[in-house]
């Protein structure tokens, strides 16, 4: 299989291991309590395991799938020991994720024949959109790609300034207007400017005010429409950013946003410093939208391309 051929960089693995530390320690301490005093996997252990998975934010549906699979194994092998549970869980979670088309990439890439590649970033305030854009700009730039940023979150002056900080930090051009200006107008200018500059990647930051879904929907539709005047098939990717530390709330936001606009990929941020890293397993299993990136810290290099094999590997190490 292809993933055996891929070599994961040592630094990437270390960052991921560190980012998942809290999730792991919480998960495995719950797991050891769940099997305490039990030599074999029986109904009690399965019930406890279900609780462990749900309370680790894997999500109810995905948890039930995992439990079903383990039940099947138990019915085949009545004397399945609890000491094997780790390995079994690992296999079943890996198997589950393998059925989704998410998490196969190992590197930051964009399609070769799409220039400029227009990426529109959406999500509610505070989830990490601007930070993710800054990190992406840095990664794409490292690949020698020309990046242009657009500050179409015009509702807060701080939002524009923050993108400016990332533009300066990554030495990437930014297109901005005053606070309160029309986001679609900023998006249009950015795409136009990107085309003029021969940009490879154009990344548009947006405001996500979920409390007014109709407005949000209209606004995102308008942004898309004006960009298409310049690049007819833009945006090539609509990336929804979700804050992993909010657990089930991230699932809810994904549901809401996919109703408001067509989302083509997901980024799950703030997996460091939270015990809710299980959301990534649930989200990759449940949404028909690939999880492309995970945020594992505030630093410029703390964004990773989500790879399910690396993730499971790091989790069960
Ligand atoms: N620990 C951690 N913090 C993050 C991550 N991504 C973003 N943040 C922080 O989350 C806060 C909000 O991020 P921001 O990019 O402004 O969110 P936006 O409102 O969606 O644009 C900032 O303090 C970021 O530093 C991450 O992966 N890990
Ligand atoms: Mg922002």
Coordinates of C-alpha atoms and ligand atoms in Angstrom, one line a residue:
X1 CA 0.0 0.0 0.0
X2 CA 1.0 3.5 -0.8
X3 CA 1.4 4.7 2.8
X4 CA 4.3 2.3 3.5
X5 CA 6.3 4.1 0.9
X6 CA 5.8 7.4 2.4
X7 CA 8.3 8.6 4.9
X8 CA 7.0 10.9 7.5
X9 CA 9.4 13.6 8.6
X10 CA 10.7 13.3 12.1
X11 CA 9.8 16.9 13.0
X12 CA 6.3 16.5 11.7
X13 CA 5.9 13.4 13.8
X14 CA 7.3 15.1 16.9
X15 CA 5.0 18.1 16.5
X16 CA 2.0 15.8 16.0
X17 CA 2.9 13.6 19.0
X18 CA 3.3 16.7 21.2
X19 CA 0.0 18.2 19.9
X20 CA -1.9 15.1 20.7
X21 CA -0.4 14.6 24.1
X22 CA -3.4 15.8 26.1
X23 CA -5.9 13.8 24.1
X24 CA -3.8 10.7 24.4
X25 CA -3.1 10.9 28.1
X26 CA -6.8 11.6 28.8
X27 CA -7.9 8.8 26.5
X28 CA -5.6 6.2 27.7
X29 CA -6.2 6.9 31.4
X30 CA -9.9 6.6 30.8
X31 CA -9.3 3.4 28.8
X32 CA -7.2 1.9 31.6
X33 CA -10.0 2.7 34.0
X34 CA -12.5 1.1 31.6
X35 CA -10.7 -2.2 31.6
X36 CA -9.5 -2.2 35.2
X37 CA -9.8 -5.6 36.8
X38 CA -11.1 -7.2 33.6
X39 CA -9.0 -9.8 31.8
X40 CA -11.3 -10.2 28.8
X41 CA -13.4 -7.9 26.6
X42 CA -16.9 -8.5 27.7
X43 CA -20.1 -6.4 27.6
X44 CA -19.1 -4.3 30.6
X45 CA -15.8 -3.5 29.0
X46 CA -17.6 -2.6 25.7
X47 CA -20.0 -0.3 27.6
X48 CA -17.2 1.4 29.3
X49 CA -15.3 1.7 26.0
X50 CA -18.3 3.3 24.4
X51 CA -18.3 5.9 27.2
X52 CA -14.5 6.5 26.8
X53 CA -14.9 7.1 23.1
X54 CA -17.9 9.4 23.4
X55 CA -16.3 11.4 26.2
X56 CA -13.2 11.7 24.0
X57 CA -15.3 13.6 21.4
X58 CA -15.2 10.9 18.8
X59 CA -18.9 11.4 18.3
X60 CA -21.8 9.1 18.9
X61 CA -22.1 7.7 15.4
X62 CA -18.5 7.0 14.9
X63 CA -18.3 5.5 18.4
X64 CA -21.1 3.1 17.6
X65 CA -19.4 2.0 14.5
X66 CA -16.2 1.3 16.4
X67 CA -18.0 -0.6 19.1
X68 CA -19.9 -2.7 16.5
X69 CA -16.7 -3.7 14.9
X70 CA -15.1 -4.7 18.2
X71 CA -18.3 -6.6 19.2
X72 CA -17.9 -8.6 16.0
X73 CA -14.4 -9.5 16.9
X74 CA -15.5 -10.4 20.4
X75 CA -18.2 -12.7 19.1
X76 CA -15.5 -14.5 17.0
X77 CA -13.1 -14.7 19.8
X78 CA -14.8 -14.9 23.2
X79 CA -11.6 -14.8 25.1
X80 CA -10.2 -11.6 23.7
X81 CA -8.0 -10.1 26.4
X82 CA -8.2 -6.5 27.5
X83 CA -4.5 -6.3 27.0
X84 CA -5.1 -6.6 23.3
X85 CA -7.7 -3.9 23.3
X86 CA -5.2 -1.1 22.4
X87 CA -4.1 -3.0 19.3
X88 CA -7.7 -3.8 18.4
X89 CA -8.9 -0.3 18.8
X90 CA -6.0 0.9 16.7
X91 CA -6.8 -1.5 13.9
X92 CA -10.5 -0.7 13.9
X93 CA -10.0 3.0 14.0
X94 CA -7.4 2.8 11.2
X95 CA -9.8 0.5 9.2
X96 CA -12.6 3.0 9.7
X97 CA -10.6 5.9 8.5
X98 CA -9.3 3.9 5.6
X99 CA -12.9 3.8 4.3
X100 CA -13.1 7.5 4.0
X101 CA -11.2 9.4 1.3
X102 CA -9.8 11.8 3.8
X103 CA -6.3 12.0 5.0
X104 CA -4.2 10.5 2.3
X105 CA -2.0 13.4 1.6
X106 CA 1.4 13.9 3.2
X107 CA 2.4 17.3 1.9
X108 CA 1.1 20.8 1.2
X109 CA 0.1 20.6 -2.5
X110 CA -2.2 22.3 -4.9
X111 CA -3.3 21.0 -8.3
X112 CA -0.6 21.6 -10.9
X113 CA -2.8 22.9 -13.7
X114 CA -4.8 25.4 -11.7
X115 CA -3.2 28.8 -11.7
X116 CA -4.1 30.8 -9.8
X117 CA -5.5 28.4 -7.2
X118 CA -8.1 30.3 -5.3
X119 CA -8.7 29.2 -1.7
X120 CA -11.5 30.7 0.3
X121 CA -11.4 30.2 4.1
X122 CA -14.6 30.2 6.1
X123 CA -15.6 29.5 9.7
X124 CA -16.8 31.3 12.8
X125 CA -14.8 33.9 14.6
X126 CA -11.9 32.7 16.7
X127 CA -11.6 29.2 15.2
X128 CA -8.2 30.0 13.7
X129 CA -8.9 31.1 10.1
X130 CA -6.4 33.9 9.9
X131 CA -3.7 31.9 11.7
X132 CA -4.3 28.9 9.4
X133 CA -4.0 31.2 6.4
X134 CA -0.7 32.6 7.7
X135 CA 0.6 29.1 8.2
X136 CA -0.6 28.0 4.8
X137 CA 1.0 31.0 3.2
X138 CA 4.3 30.1 4.8
X139 CA 4.1 26.5 3.6
X140 CA 3.1 27.3 0.0
X141 CA 5.8 30.0 -0.1
X142 CA 8.4 27.4 1.0
X143 CA 7.4 25.4 -2.0
X144 CA 8.3 28.3 -4.2
X145 CA 4.7 29.3 -4.9
X146 CA 3.7 32.9 -5.2
X147 CA 0.9 33.6 -2.7
X148 CA -1.4 36.6 -2.4
X149 CA -3.7 37.1 0.6
X150 CA -7.1 38.9 0.7
X151 CA -8.5 40.4 3.9
X152 CA -12.2 39.9 3.2
X153 CA -13.0 39.7 6.9
X154 CA -13.8 43.4 7.0
X155 CA -16.0 43.5 10.1
X156 CA -13.3 44.0 12.7
X157 CA -10.2 46.2 12.2
X158 CA -8.3 43.7 14.3
X159 CA -9.1 40.9 11.8
X160 CA -7.5 42.9 8.9
X161 CA -4.5 43.9 11.0
X162 CA -4.0 40.3 12.0
X163 CA -3.9 39.1 8.5
X164 CA -1.5 41.9 7.8
X165 CA 0.8 40.6 10.6
X166 CA 0.9 37.2 8.9
X167 CA 1.5 38.8 5.5
X168 CA 4.5 40.7 6.9
X169 CA 5.7 37.6 8.7
X170 CA 5.6 35.5 5.6
X171 CA 6.6 38.3 3.3
X172 CA 3.5 37.7 1.1
X173 CA 1.5 40.5 -0.5
X174 CA -1.9 41.3 0.9
X175 CA -4.9 43.1 -0.5
X176 CA -7.0 45.0 2.0
X177 CA -9.5 47.8 2.3
X178 CA -10.8 49.7 5.2
X179 CA -12.8 48.1 7.9
X180 CA -16.5 47.9 7.0
X181 CA -15.9 47.8 3.3
X182 CA -17.6 45.2 1.1
X183 CA -16.0 41.8 1.6
X184 CA -16.9 40.8 -2.0
X185 CA -15.1 43.9 -3.3
X186 CA -11.9 42.9 -1.3
X187 CA -12.2 39.4 -2.7
X188 CA -12.6 40.7 -6.2
X189 CA -9.6 43.1 -5.9
X190 CA -7.5 40.2 -4.4
X191 CA -8.2 37.8 -7.2
X192 CA -7.6 40.5 -9.8
X193 CA -4.4 41.5 -8.1
X194 CA -3.3 37.9 -7.8
X195 CA -3.9 37.4 -11.6
X196 CA -1.9 40.5 -12.4
X197 CA 1.0 39.4 -10.2
X198 CA 1.0 35.9 -11.6
X199 CA 0.1 34.4 -8.2
X200 CA 0.0 30.6 -7.9
X201 CA -2.2 30.7 -4.8
X202 CA -4.7 33.2 -3.7
X203 CA -6.1 32.9 -0.2
X204 CA -9.2 34.8 0.9
X205 CA -10.0 35.3 4.6
X206 CA -13.7 35.8 5.4
X207 CA -15.9 36.7 8.4
X208 CA -18.1 34.0 9.7
X209 CA -21.0 35.3 11.6
X210 CA -23.0 32.2 12.1
X211 CA -25.7 33.9 14.1
X212 CA -27.1 35.2 10.9
X213 CA -27.1 32.3 8.5
X214 CA -29.0 34.0 5.7
X215 CA -26.6 36.9 5.6
X216 CA -23.7 34.6 5.8
X217 CA -25.0 32.5 3.0
X218 CA -25.7 35.6 0.8
X219 CA -22.3 37.1 1.6
X220 CA -20.3 33.9 0.8
X221 CA -22.4 33.5 -2.4
X222 CA -21.6 37.1 -3.4
X223 CA -17.9 36.7 -2.7
X224 CA -17.8 33.6 -4.9
X225 CA -19.7 35.3 -7.7
X226 CA -17.5 38.3 -7.9
X227 CA -14.3 36.2 -7.9
X228 CA -15.7 34.2 -10.8
X229 CA -15.8 37.4 -12.9
X230 CA -12.0 37.2 -12.8
X231 CA -11.4 33.4 -12.5
X232 CA -14.5 31.6 -13.7
X233 CA -13.9 28.3 -11.7
X234 CA -12.9 30.1 -8.5
X235 CA -12.9 29.3 -5.6
X236 CA -11.2 26.0 -6.2
X237 CA -11.4 25.1 -2.5
X238 CA -13.7 26.3 0.3
X239 CA -11.9 25.4 3.5
X240 CA -14.0 25.4 6.6
X241 CA -11.9 25.9 9.7
X242 CA -13.2 24.2 12.9
X243 CA -11.8 24.6 16.4
X244 CA -11.1 21.1 17.6
X245 CA -11.0 22.2 21.3
X246 CA -14.7 22.8 21.1
X247 CA -15.4 19.1 20.6
X248 CA -19.0 18.5 19.6
X249 CA -19.5 22.1 18.8
X250 CA -17.1 21.7 15.9
X251 CA -19.4 19.0 14.5
X252 CA -22.3 21.4 14.9
X253 CA -20.5 24.2 13.1
X254 CA -19.6 21.8 10.3
X255 CA -23.3 20.9 9.9
X256 CA -24.3 24.6 9.9
X257 CA -21.7 25.8 7.5
X258 CA -22.2 23.0 5.0
X259 CA -25.8 24.2 4.9
X260 CA -24.8 27.8 4.3
X261 CA -22.3 27.1 1.5
X262 CA -20.5 24.4 -0.4
X263 CA -17.5 23.4 1.7
X264 CA -14.9 21.3 0.0
X265 CA -12.3 20.7 2.7
X266 CA -11.9 21.0 6.5
X267 CA -9.1 22.2 8.8
X268 CA -9.3 21.2 12.5
X269 CA -7.3 23.6 14.7
X270 CA -6.1 23.8 18.3
X271 CA -5.6 20.0 18.8
X272 CA -2.7 20.9 21.0
X273 CA -3.8 21.8 24.5
X274 CA -7.1 19.9 24.3
X275 CA -8.2 16.5 25.2
X276 CA -10.7 16.5 22.5
X277 CA -8.5 15.4 19.6
X278 CA -10.9 12.5 19.1
X279 CA -13.0 15.0 17.0
X280 CA -10.7 14.4 14.1
X281 CA -11.6 10.7 14.0
X282 CA -15.3 11.5 14.2
X283 CA -15.2 14.3 11.7
X284 CA -13.2 12.4 9.1
X285 CA -15.6 9.5 9.5
X286 CA -18.8 11.4 9.4
X287 CA -18.5 14.2 6.9
X288 CA -18.1 13.6 3.2
X289 CA -15.6 16.4 3.2
X290 CA -11.9 15.6 3.6
X291 CA -10.0 16.9 6.6
X292 CA -7.0 18.4 4.9
X293 CA -5.2 20.2 7.7
X294 CA -4.8 20.1 11.4
X295 CA -3.6 22.8 13.7
X296 CA -1.3 21.7 16.5
X297 CA -0.1 25.0 17.9
X298 CA 0.1 28.8 17.4
X299 CA 3.4 28.8 15.7
X300 CA 4.0 29.3 12.0
X301 CA 5.0 25.6 11.5
X302 CA 2.2 24.2 13.6
X303 CA -0.1 23.3 10.7
X304 CA 0.0 19.8 9.3
X305 CA -1.4 18.1 6.3
X306 CA -3.8 15.6 7.9
X307 CA -2.7 12.1 7.2
X308 CA -4.8 9.4 8.8
X309 CA -2.0 6.8 9.0
X310 CA 0.3 9.3 10.8
X311 CA -2.6 10.3 13.1
X312 CA -3.4 6.8 14.2
X313 CA 0.2 6.0 14.5
X314 CA 0.8 9.0 16.7
X315 CA -2.3 8.3 18.8
X316 CA -1.5 4.7 19.6
X317 CA 2.2 5.0 19.8
Ligands
LIG1 N1 -3.1 26.5 20.4 C1 -3.5 26.8 19.2 N2 -4.0 28.0 19.0 C2 -4.4 28.3 17.7 C3 -4.3 27.4 16.7 N3 -4.9 28.0 15.5 C4 -5.2 29.2 15.9 N4 -5.0 29.4 17.2 C5 -5.2 30.6 18.1 O1 -6.6 30.9 18.1 C6 -6.9 32.3 18.2 C7 -7.8 32.7 17.1 O2 -7.2 32.6 15.9 P1 -7.6 33.5 14.6 O3 -6.7 33.0 13.5 O4 -7.6 34.9 14.9 O5 -9.1 33.0 14.3 P2 -10.2 33.6 13.3 O6 -11.0 34.6 14.1 O7 -11.0 32.4 12.8 O8 -9.4 34.3 12.2 C8 -5.5 33.0 18.1 O9 -5.1 33.3 19.4 C9 -4.6 31.9 17.5 O10 -3.3 32.0 17.9 C10 -3.8 26.1 16.9 O11 -3.7 25.2 16.1 N5 -3.4 25.8 18.2
LIG2 MG1 -9.5 36.3 11.5

